[in-house]
Short mmCIF file of C-alpha atoms in Angstrom, two decimals:
data_model
loop_
_atom_site.label_atom_id
_atom_site.label_comp_id
_atom_site.label_asym_id
_atom_site.label_seq_id
_atom_site.Cartn_x
_atom_site.Cartn_y
_atom_site.Cartn_z
CA MET V 637 1.99 -3.91 24.47
CA GLY V 638 5.76 -3.68 24.49
CA HIS V 639 7.37 -0.68 26.18
CA ARG V 640 10.12 1.42 24.66
CA GLU V 641 12.65 2.91 27.10
CA GLY V 642 12.27 6.64 27.67
CA ARG V 643 8.82 6.92 26.14
CA PRO V 644 5.28 6.20 27.44
CA SER V 645 3.03 3.82 25.49
CA MET V 646 -0.20 4.95 23.79
CA LEU V 647 -2.33 1.89 22.87
CA GLY V 648 -2.21 -1.82 23.42
CA CYS V 649 -3.84 -4.84 21.83
CA THR V 650 -2.92 -8.38 20.34
CA VAL V 651 -2.37 -10.98 14.44
CA PRO V 652 -0.29 -13.58 13.05
CA GLY V 653 2.95 -12.50 11.43
CA GLU V 654 3.57 -12.66 7.71
CA GLU V 655 6.35 -14.50 5.97
CA GLY V 656 9.18 -12.28 4.89
CA PRO V 657 10.65 -12.08 1.43
CA ALA V 658 12.96 -14.73 0.16
CA ASP V 659 15.31 -15.29 -2.74
CA ALA V 660 13.47 -14.70 -6.03
CA GLU V 661 15.61 -17.31 -7.73
CA SER V 662 13.76 -20.03 -5.82
CA GLU V 663 10.81 -19.39 -8.13
CA ARG V 664 12.70 -21.01 -11.01
CA ALA V 665 12.83 -24.36 -9.29
CA GLY V 666 10.59 -27.32 -10.03
CA PRO V 667 8.45 -27.42 -13.17
CA TRP V 668 8.88 -23.77 -14.17
CA ARG V 669 10.73 -23.78 -17.44
CA ALA V 670 11.32 -21.33 -20.23
CA GLU V 671 12.92 -21.80 -23.60
CA GLY V 672 13.25 -19.67 -26.72
CA GLU V 673 15.51 -17.68 -28.96
CA VAL V 674 16.12 -14.20 -30.29
CA ARG V 675 16.12 -13.74 -34.05
CA SER V 676 16.85 -10.86 -36.38
CA ALA V 677 13.94 -9.24 -38.18
CA ASP V 678 14.78 -10.89 -41.50
CA SER V 679 15.58 -14.40 -40.23
CA ARG V 680 13.26 -17.42 -40.07
CA ILE V 681 12.13 -18.39 -36.60
CA ARG V 682 13.19 -21.80 -35.30
CA ARG V 683 10.44 -23.04 -33.02
CA ALA V 684 11.19 -23.88 -29.43
CA GLY V 685 9.02 -26.77 -28.32
CA PRO V 686 5.96 -27.92 -30.32
CA GLU V 687 5.29 -26.43 -33.73
CA ARG V 688 2.56 -23.81 -33.84
CA ARG V 689 -0.70 -25.35 -35.03
CA GLY V 690 -3.30 -23.88 -37.33
CA PRO V 691 -6.44 -22.09 -36.05
CA ALA V 692 -8.64 -25.17 -36.52
CA GLU V 693 -6.45 -27.12 -34.09
CA ARG V 694 -6.33 -24.32 -31.48
CA GLU V 695 -9.98 -23.56 -30.84
CA ASP V 696 -9.76 -24.35 -27.11
CA LEU V 697 -6.35 -22.69 -26.55
CA MET V 698 -5.81 -19.02 -25.84
CA GLN V 699 -4.64 -16.65 -28.58
CA VAL V 700 -4.18 -12.98 -27.68
CA ARG V 701 -2.49 -9.96 -29.25
CA VAL V 702 -1.47 -7.23 -26.84
CA GLU V 703 0.94 -4.29 -26.51
CA GLN V 704 4.08 -5.16 -24.59
CA ASP V 705 3.90 -2.11 -22.29
CA SER V 706 0.30 -2.83 -21.27
CA LEU V 707 1.02 -6.47 -20.50
CA ALA V 708 4.23 -5.62 -18.64
CA ALA V 709 2.42 -3.05 -16.45
CA ALA V 710 -0.31 -5.57 -15.57
CA LEU V 711 2.25 -8.24 -14.75
CA ARG V 712 4.12 -5.84 -12.44
CA ALA V 713 0.88 -5.06 -10.60
CA VAL V 714 -0.11 -8.66 -9.90
CA THR V 715 3.41 -10.05 -9.40
CA GLY V 716 4.04 -7.69 -6.51
CA VAL V 717 1.72 -9.71 -4.23
CA VAL V 718 2.89 -13.20 -5.29
CA PRO V 719 5.09 -14.97 -2.66
CA LEU V 720 8.75 -15.39 -3.50
CA ARG V 721 8.86 -18.87 -1.93
CA PRO V 722 5.55 -20.60 -2.69
CA LEU V 723 4.72 -23.83 -0.90
CA VAL V 724 3.05 -25.29 -4.02
CA PRO V 725 3.58 -24.28 -7.70
CA GLY V 726 0.23 -22.52 -8.23
CA GLU V 727 0.86 -20.11 -5.34
CA GLY V 728 3.79 -18.59 -7.20
CA GLY V 729 1.90 -18.16 -10.43
CA VAL V 730 -0.20 -15.60 -12.25
CA LEU V 731 -3.55 -16.66 -13.71
CA LEU V 732 -4.15 -15.49 -17.27
CA SER V 733 -7.72 -15.72 -18.49
CA ALA V 734 -9.03 -14.47 -21.83
CA ASP V 735 -12.74 -14.25 -22.56
CA GLY V 736 -13.60 -11.05 -24.36
CA HIS V 737 -10.75 -9.32 -22.56
CA LEU V 738 -7.44 -10.43 -20.98
CA LYS V 739 -7.32 -10.51 -17.15
CA LEU V 740 -4.37 -11.35 -14.87
CA VAL V 741 -4.72 -12.48 -11.27
CA GLY V 742 -2.03 -12.79 -8.59
CA ARG V 743 -2.39 -13.84 -4.98
CA GLY V 744 -0.20 -13.88 -1.91
CA GLY V 745 -1.40 -14.53 1.65
CA HIS V 746 -4.38 -12.32 2.50
CA LEU V 747 -4.09 -10.27 -0.71
CA MET V 748 -5.35 -10.89 -4.27
CA VAL V 749 -4.96 -8.49 -7.25
CA GLU V 750 -6.93 -8.72 -10.50
CA CYS V 751 -5.86 -6.54 -13.40
CA ARG V 752 -7.55 -6.06 -16.78
CA VAL V 753 -5.05 -5.54 -19.64
CA ASN V 754 -5.95 -2.56 -21.81
CA GLY V 755 -5.99 -2.95 -25.58
CA ALA V 756 -5.76 -6.75 -25.69
CA ASP V 757 -7.31 -8.44 -28.76
CA VAL V 758 -8.60 -11.89 -27.75
CA GLU V 759 -8.76 -14.16 -30.80
CA GLU V 760 -9.37 -17.36 -28.85
CA PRO V 761 -10.46 -17.64 -25.19
CA GLY V 762 -8.64 -19.75 -22.65
CA SER V 763 -6.88 -19.73 -19.27
CA LEU V 764 -3.77 -21.08 -17.62
CA VAL V 765 -1.31 -20.33 -14.82
CA LEU V 766 2.28 -19.20 -15.51
CA PRO V 767 5.19 -18.57 -13.08
CA ALA V 768 4.68 -14.96 -12.13
CA ARG V 769 8.17 -13.44 -11.90
CA LEU V 770 9.62 -15.43 -14.78
CA THR V 771 6.79 -14.28 -17.04
CA ALA V 772 7.07 -10.67 -15.84
CA GLU V 773 10.83 -10.61 -16.46
CA LEU V 774 10.40 -12.10 -19.95
CA VAL V 775 7.72 -9.67 -21.07
CA ALA V 776 9.64 -6.69 -19.65
CA LYS V 777 12.60 -7.52 -21.91
CA MET V 778 10.71 -8.18 -25.16
CA GLY V 779 10.65 -4.61 -26.43
CA ASP V 780 7.90 -2.04 -26.92
CA GLU V 781 5.79 -3.60 -29.66
CA ARG V 782 2.69 -5.73 -30.12
CA LEU V 783 3.08 -9.28 -28.80
CA GLU V 784 1.26 -12.47 -29.72
CA LEU V 785 0.43 -14.92 -26.95
CA LEU V 786 -0.20 -18.50 -28.04
CA GLN V 787 -1.22 -21.15 -25.57
CA GLU V 788 0.42 -24.58 -26.12
CA GLU V 789 -1.14 -27.81 -24.95
CA THR V 790 1.67 -30.40 -24.77
CA PRO V 791 3.35 -29.58 -22.50
CA LEU V 792 1.01 -26.90 -21.19
CA GLY V 793 2.46 -23.43 -21.53
CA MET V 794 2.42 -20.14 -23.37
CA ALA V 795 4.47 -18.94 -26.33
CA PHE V 796 5.31 -15.21 -26.46
CA GLU V 797 6.15 -13.85 -29.92
CA SER V 798 7.48 -10.50 -31.08
CA SER V 799 9.17 -9.45 -34.31
CA ARG V 800 12.54 -10.62 -32.90
CA THR V 801 11.80 -13.13 -30.18
CA ARG V 802 9.83 -16.29 -29.55
CA ALA V 803 9.97 -17.72 -26.06
CA ARG V 804 7.89 -20.36 -24.35
CA VAL V 805 7.08 -20.66 -20.64
CA ARG V 806 5.62 -23.82 -19.16
CA GLY V 807 2.67 -23.52 -16.79
CA TRP V 808 -0.27 -25.29 -15.18
CA GLY V 809 -3.99 -25.56 -15.63
CA ALA V 810 -6.17 -22.74 -14.31
CA ASP V 811 -7.54 -25.03 -11.58
CA GLU V 812 -4.05 -25.00 -9.96
CA PHE V 813 -4.46 -21.30 -9.03
CA PRO V 814 -5.36 -20.80 -5.32
CA MET V 815 -8.61 -18.91 -5.73
CA PRO V 816 -10.40 -18.14 -2.42
CA GLU V 817 -12.98 -20.77 -1.53
CA THR V 818 -16.14 -18.80 -0.75
CA LYS V 819 -19.67 -18.54 -2.05
CA LEU V 820 -20.56 -15.51 0.00
CA GLY V 821 -21.46 -12.24 -1.69
CA MET V 822 -20.01 -8.78 -1.28
CA SER V 823 -22.00 -5.72 -0.18
CA SER V 824 -20.99 -2.25 -1.34
CA VAL V 825 -20.35 0.19 1.52
CA ALA V 826 -18.78 3.17 -0.29
CA VAL V 827 -18.06 4.64 -3.69
CA MET V 828 -15.34 7.27 -3.54
CA ASP V 829 -12.76 9.13 -5.54
CA GLY V 830 -9.57 7.09 -5.95
CA GLU V 831 -7.22 10.02 -5.36
CA THR V 832 -9.07 10.91 -2.17
CA LEU V 833 -8.67 7.32 -0.91
CA ARG V 834 -4.97 7.33 -1.83
CA ARG V 835 -4.51 10.54 0.16
CA GLY V 836 -6.15 9.01 3.19
CA ILE V 837 -4.00 5.90 2.98
CA ALA V 838 -0.81 7.89 2.66
CA ALA V 839 -1.74 9.98 5.68
CA THR V 840 -2.33 6.96 7.97
CA ALA V 841 -0.83 3.62 6.90
CA TYR V 842 2.74 4.73 7.81
CA ALA V 843 1.78 4.72 11.49
CA ALA V 844 0.67 1.07 11.58
CA SER V 845 2.76 -1.25 13.72
CA THR V 846 5.31 -3.63 12.20
CA ASP V 847 5.51 -5.72 15.37
CA ALA V 848 4.13 -9.22 14.73
CA ALA V 849 3.10 -9.44 18.40
CA HIS V 850 0.44 -6.75 17.99
CA ASP V 851 -2.11 -8.11 15.53
CA LEU V 852 -4.73 -5.38 15.16
CA LEU V 853 -2.14 -2.60 15.25
CA LYS V 854 -0.65 -4.01 12.02
CA GLY V 855 -3.87 -2.88 10.32
CA VAL V 856 -5.61 0.35 9.41
CA SER V 857 -9.08 0.92 10.87
CA MET V 858 -11.65 2.09 8.33
CA THR V 859 -15.02 3.43 9.48
CA PHE V 860 -17.65 4.14 6.81
CA ARG V 861 -20.43 6.63 7.58
CA LYS V 862 -22.78 8.68 5.40
CA GLY V 863 -20.64 11.13 3.47
CA GLU V 864 -17.27 10.26 5.05
CA VAL V 865 -14.67 7.58 5.71
CA THR V 866 -12.28 7.68 8.68
CA LEU V 867 -8.98 5.84 8.53
CA ALA V 868 -6.76 5.37 11.59
CA ALA V 869 -3.49 3.59 12.33
CA ALA V 870 -1.27 3.40 15.44
CA ASP V 871 1.74 1.54 16.70
CA GLY V 872 1.41 2.41 20.41
CA PHE V 873 3.69 5.47 20.23
CA ARG V 874 2.00 7.41 17.46
CA LEU V 875 -1.42 7.68 15.89
CA ALA V 876 -2.55 8.97 12.49
CA VAL V 877 -6.21 9.71 11.64
CA ALA V 878 -7.69 10.90 8.34
CA THR V 879 -11.35 11.74 7.63
CA ILE V 880 -12.09 11.94 3.92
CA ALA V 881 -15.14 12.32 1.69
CA GLY V 882 -17.15 9.11 1.21
CA ASN V 883 -20.47 7.93 -0.14
CA GLU V 884 -23.41 10.28 0.48
CA GLU V 885 -25.84 7.41 -0.14
CA ALA V 886 -24.40 5.23 2.63
CA SER V 887 -27.18 4.28 5.01
CA ALA V 888 -25.33 2.30 7.70
CA LYS V 889 -22.08 2.47 9.62
CA HIS V 890 -19.44 -0.14 8.81
CA LYS V 891 -16.09 -0.74 10.51
CA ILE V 892 -13.24 -2.94 9.25
CA VAL V 893 -9.54 -3.36 9.93
CA VAL V 894 -7.44 -3.83 6.77
CA PRO V 895 -3.80 -5.03 6.93
CA ALA V 896 -1.64 -1.95 6.32
CA SER V 897 0.37 -3.78 3.64
CA ALA V 898 -2.85 -4.52 1.72
CA LEU V 899 -4.03 -0.92 1.97
CA ARG V 900 -0.67 0.34 0.68
CA ALA V 901 -1.15 -1.97 -2.33
CA VAL V 902 -4.60 -0.41 -2.89
CA GLY V 903 -3.06 3.05 -2.88
CA ARG V 904 -0.28 1.97 -5.22
CA LEU V 905 -2.30 -0.05 -7.75
CA LEU V 906 -5.69 1.60 -8.20
CA PRO V 907 -5.79 4.02 -11.13
CA GLN V 908 -7.57 7.38 -11.34
CA GLY V 909 -11.37 7.40 -11.13
CA GLU V 910 -14.01 5.97 -8.81
CA VAL V 911 -13.27 3.20 -6.34
CA GLU V 912 -15.99 0.97 -4.88
CA VAL V 913 -15.38 -0.59 -1.46
CA SER V 914 -17.30 -3.82 -0.71
CA ILE V 915 -17.31 -6.10 2.34
CA GLU V 916 -17.97 -9.84 2.36
CA GLU V 917 -21.13 -10.93 4.16
CA ASN V 918 -19.15 -12.69 6.88
CA GLY V 919 -16.85 -9.71 7.37
CA ARG V 920 -13.69 -11.67 6.50
CA ARG V 921 -12.70 -9.88 3.27
CA ALA V 922 -12.93 -6.47 1.64
CA ARG V 923 -12.69 -5.59 -2.05
CA PHE V 924 -11.50 -2.33 -3.61
CA SER V 925 -12.63 -2.11 -7.22
CA SER V 926 -11.96 0.23 -10.14
CA ALA V 927 -12.68 -0.26 -13.84
CA GLU V 928 -9.28 -1.88 -14.41
CA VAL V 929 -7.98 -3.17 -11.08
CA VAL V 930 -9.58 -5.10 -8.22
CA VAL V 931 -7.73 -5.62 -4.91
CA THR V 932 -9.26 -8.11 -2.46
CA SER V 933 -7.85 -8.40 1.07
CA GLY V 934 -8.49 -10.48 4.13
CA LEU V 935 -9.50 -8.45 7.19
CA LEU V 936 -8.14 -8.55 10.70
CA ALA V 937 -10.58 -9.89 13.32
CA GLY V 938 -11.37 -7.89 16.43
CA SER V 939 -12.32 -4.38 17.57
CA TYR V 940 -9.75 -1.66 16.95
CA PRO V 941 -8.74 0.22 20.15
CA ASP V 942 -10.70 3.41 20.93
CA TYR V 943 -8.34 6.31 20.12
CA SER V 944 -10.86 9.15 20.47
CA ALA V 945 -9.51 10.35 23.82
CA LEU V 946 -6.11 10.97 22.26
CA VAL V 947 -7.46 13.52 19.73
CA GLN V 948 -10.20 15.12 21.79
CA ARG V 949 -8.36 16.10 24.99
CA GLU V 950 -7.80 19.71 26.19
CA TRP V 951 -4.58 21.55 25.32
CA ASP V 952 -3.42 24.92 26.58
CA VAL V 953 -0.64 25.47 24.02
CA THR V 954 -1.47 25.98 20.31
CA ALA V 955 0.60 27.16 17.34
CA VAL V 956 -0.17 27.38 13.62
CA VAL V 957 2.93 27.13 11.40
CA ASN V 958 3.82 26.69 7.72
CA ARG V 959 3.92 22.95 7.03
CA ASP V 960 6.91 23.05 4.65
CA HIS V 961 8.95 25.11 7.12
CA LEU V 962 8.25 22.67 9.95
CA GLU V 963 9.04 19.67 7.77
CA SER V 964 12.37 21.24 6.74
CA ALA V 965 13.24 22.03 10.38
CA SER V 966 12.39 18.49 11.49
CA LYS V 967 14.55 16.98 8.73
CA THR V 968 17.45 19.23 9.74
CA ALA V 969 16.98 18.24 13.37
CA ARG V 970 17.04 14.58 12.42
CA ALA V 971 20.25 15.02 10.45
CA LEU V 972 21.89 16.72 13.44
CA SER V 973 20.63 14.61 16.33
CA GLY V 974 19.41 11.38 14.73
CA SER V 975 16.79 10.81 17.43
CA MET V 976 14.95 13.63 19.19
CA ALA V 977 14.29 17.35 19.15
CA LYS V 978 12.79 19.86 21.56
CA LEU V 979 9.87 21.99 20.41
CA GLU V 980 9.50 25.24 22.35
CA PHE V 981 6.30 27.29 21.97
CA SER V 982 6.45 31.00 22.68
CA PRO V 983 3.29 33.14 23.15
CA GLU V 984 5.13 35.86 21.18
CA GLY V 985 4.72 33.94 17.94
CA THR V 986 7.81 31.73 17.67
CA LEU V 987 8.19 27.97 17.48
CA THR V 988 11.76 26.86 18.15
CA VAL V 989 13.13 23.46 17.13
CA SER V 990 16.38 22.70 18.92
CA VAL V 991 18.64 19.63 18.93
CA LYS V 992 21.85 18.46 20.50
CA GLY V 993 23.30 15.20 19.35
CA LYS V 994 26.37 13.08 20.10
CA SER V 995 27.37 9.88 18.36
CA LYS V 996 30.44 8.00 17.11
CA ALA V 997 30.31 10.20 14.01
CA GLY V 998 30.68 13.35 16.10
CA GLU V 999 28.76 15.99 18.03
CA ALA V 1000 26.28 18.51 16.60
CA ASP V 1001 23.63 20.94 17.74
CA GLY V 1002 21.21 23.31 16.08
CA ARG V 1003 18.41 25.74 16.66
CA MET V 1004 15.71 26.70 14.14
CA GLU V 1005 13.13 29.43 14.77
CA LEU V 1006 9.84 29.40 12.88
CA ALA V 1007 7.24 32.15 12.78
CA CYS V 1008 3.85 30.96 13.98
CA GLU V 1009 0.47 32.08 15.22
CA SER V 1010 0.52 31.37 18.94
CA HIS V 1011 -2.41 30.86 21.27
CA GLY V 1012 -2.34 30.07 24.96
CA GLU V 1013 0.61 29.46 27.24
CA ALA V 1014 4.29 28.84 26.63
CA GLY V 1015 5.24 25.18 26.47
CA GLU V 1016 7.76 22.61 25.27
CA VAL V 1017 7.82 18.96 24.30
CA LEU V 1018 10.60 16.48 23.52
CA ILE V 1019 9.74 14.53 20.40
CA SER V 1020 11.14 11.86 18.04
CA THR V 1021 12.51 13.54 14.92
CA LEU V 1022 11.59 10.51 12.81
CA TYR V 1023 7.95 10.53 13.98
CA LEU V 1024 7.71 14.31 13.64
CA THR V 1025 9.07 14.31 10.08
CA ARG V 1026 6.82 11.46 8.96
CA ALA V 1027 3.70 12.93 10.47
CA VAL V 1028 4.20 16.45 9.09
CA SER V 1029 5.05 15.19 5.59
CA ALA V 1030 1.81 13.16 5.47
CA ILE V 1031 -0.52 16.10 6.14
CA PRO V 1032 -1.53 17.79 2.85
CA SER V 1033 -2.34 21.34 4.03
CA GLU V 1034 -0.20 24.44 3.63
CA ARG V 1035 -0.26 25.08 7.39
CA VAL V 1036 -0.54 22.76 10.37
CA ARG V 1037 -1.79 23.33 13.91
CA LEU V 1038 0.23 21.92 16.84
CA HIS V 1039 -1.10 21.39 20.38
CA CYS V 1040 0.66 20.41 23.59
CA ASN V 1041 0.35 20.95 27.37
CA SER V 1042 2.32 23.59 29.25
CA GLU V 1043 2.45 21.73 32.56
CA ASP V 1044 2.40 18.01 31.79
CA ARG V 1045 5.22 16.95 29.43
CA THR V 1046 3.84 13.39 29.21
CA VAL V 1047 0.82 14.64 27.24
CA PRO V 1048 1.19 13.77 23.52
CA LEU V 1049 1.77 16.29 20.76
CA LEU V 1050 -1.16 16.72 18.36
CA ILE V 1051 -0.52 17.89 14.77
CA GLU V 1052 -3.54 18.55 12.53
CA SER V 1053 -4.35 20.07 9.19
CA VAL V 1054 -5.86 23.54 9.02
CA ALA V 1055 -9.31 22.58 7.67
CA ASP V 1056 -10.12 25.75 5.80
CA GLU V 1057 -6.92 25.42 3.74
CA ALA V 1058 -6.77 21.70 3.08
CA GLY V 1059 -10.18 21.32 1.46
CA LEU V 1060 -9.34 17.61 1.24
CA GLY V 1061 -10.48 16.27 4.62
CA ALA V 1062 -9.26 16.38 8.19
CA PHE V 1063 -5.82 14.93 9.02
CA ARG V 1064 -4.41 14.42 12.50
CA ALA V 1065 -1.27 12.89 13.98
CA VAL V 1066 -0.62 12.20 17.65
CA ILE V 1067 2.92 11.54 18.86
CA MET V 1068 3.86 10.41 22.37
CA PRO V 1069 6.67 12.57 23.83
CA MET V 1070 10.14 11.39 24.75
CA LEU V 1071 11.05 11.63 28.41
CA ALA V 1072 14.33 13.27 29.32
CA SER V 1073 16.71 11.00 31.18
#
């Protein structure tokens, strides 16, 4: 793995990079078209495109009534994963399907999001693909009221009607949408509380690597056992581990590596309530399902590096400190130095955070003393202020326990939740020290 000057490396291993974002305006190219008009409440509508046909002529074309805010929220959820620069039209679209309820599907790379729209009244079933961002922008601007969606056949598209607006967006047939080609089933490995899963994701995914050269380290390891789920992420210079409550009925151990970007989407999109985690029979995909949202992600192939030695070593310096106080001190240190701070542990019950920085903007130094419960020897460690701040802010307990080594300053710093206070699981962060020049 690559080496960063002035700091020892933690882990090493080797996944293809992902395409970065591009100009959203490129989505409007090609066959994506919209037309329409805004009218006052008492004016007659002038149709854009084909005239609306009667019910007898529309039996095979979708007709749906839905609240604007519900549809807009669902479009935001699925559009977030759609590529900005699709290679073919269907890849930049959102699939709308109505059959008893209205469902939206968006896909980008290894990630697919399905969202059920609450409160939709399906008058006629049907399905088609519309340009994702154009449709999302249109619906977001149509006002908070009930909308009518009317599928048009020639040319294929969808009309969106409100009391003041009628607009039409051209689209494609449902078979143009890039659905995954697989006939393999999914096996459930865990059913867990959605908020608990979100907490575990927030406490670990930040530590995943962003370096395209390190494939597995761009993912988050998830290990499912009876009664618990362990998440872990590392970039070679820091490690974050969270053990949270899982499925008590689980009978076998399962291990997967989920791209960190996909797991962040899971934490962002899944609503309150239970979440079921399922794994495809060939181990290539995982699905996170709630009553309203389903997120399906491709998995990274390979065995995640063994990190157990980093969190199970012996330390002779320990301090328990208020988490908020340490977070505030680390943020102050970052503002003053911009890079690193020294943590000094005193057996008398004091943790000192000191910094001295010099840059083009000027020189600054600072010293913050925090009361703590000390155990063991005196010690000190030089640490990245960015990594320290991020790790401390991700641990959800009122107090945190810090460990380091009094003799060897190359030994990493361990920060962990105080289990009896968190009541939410066990959270740990390991940070490699900086080496003084």
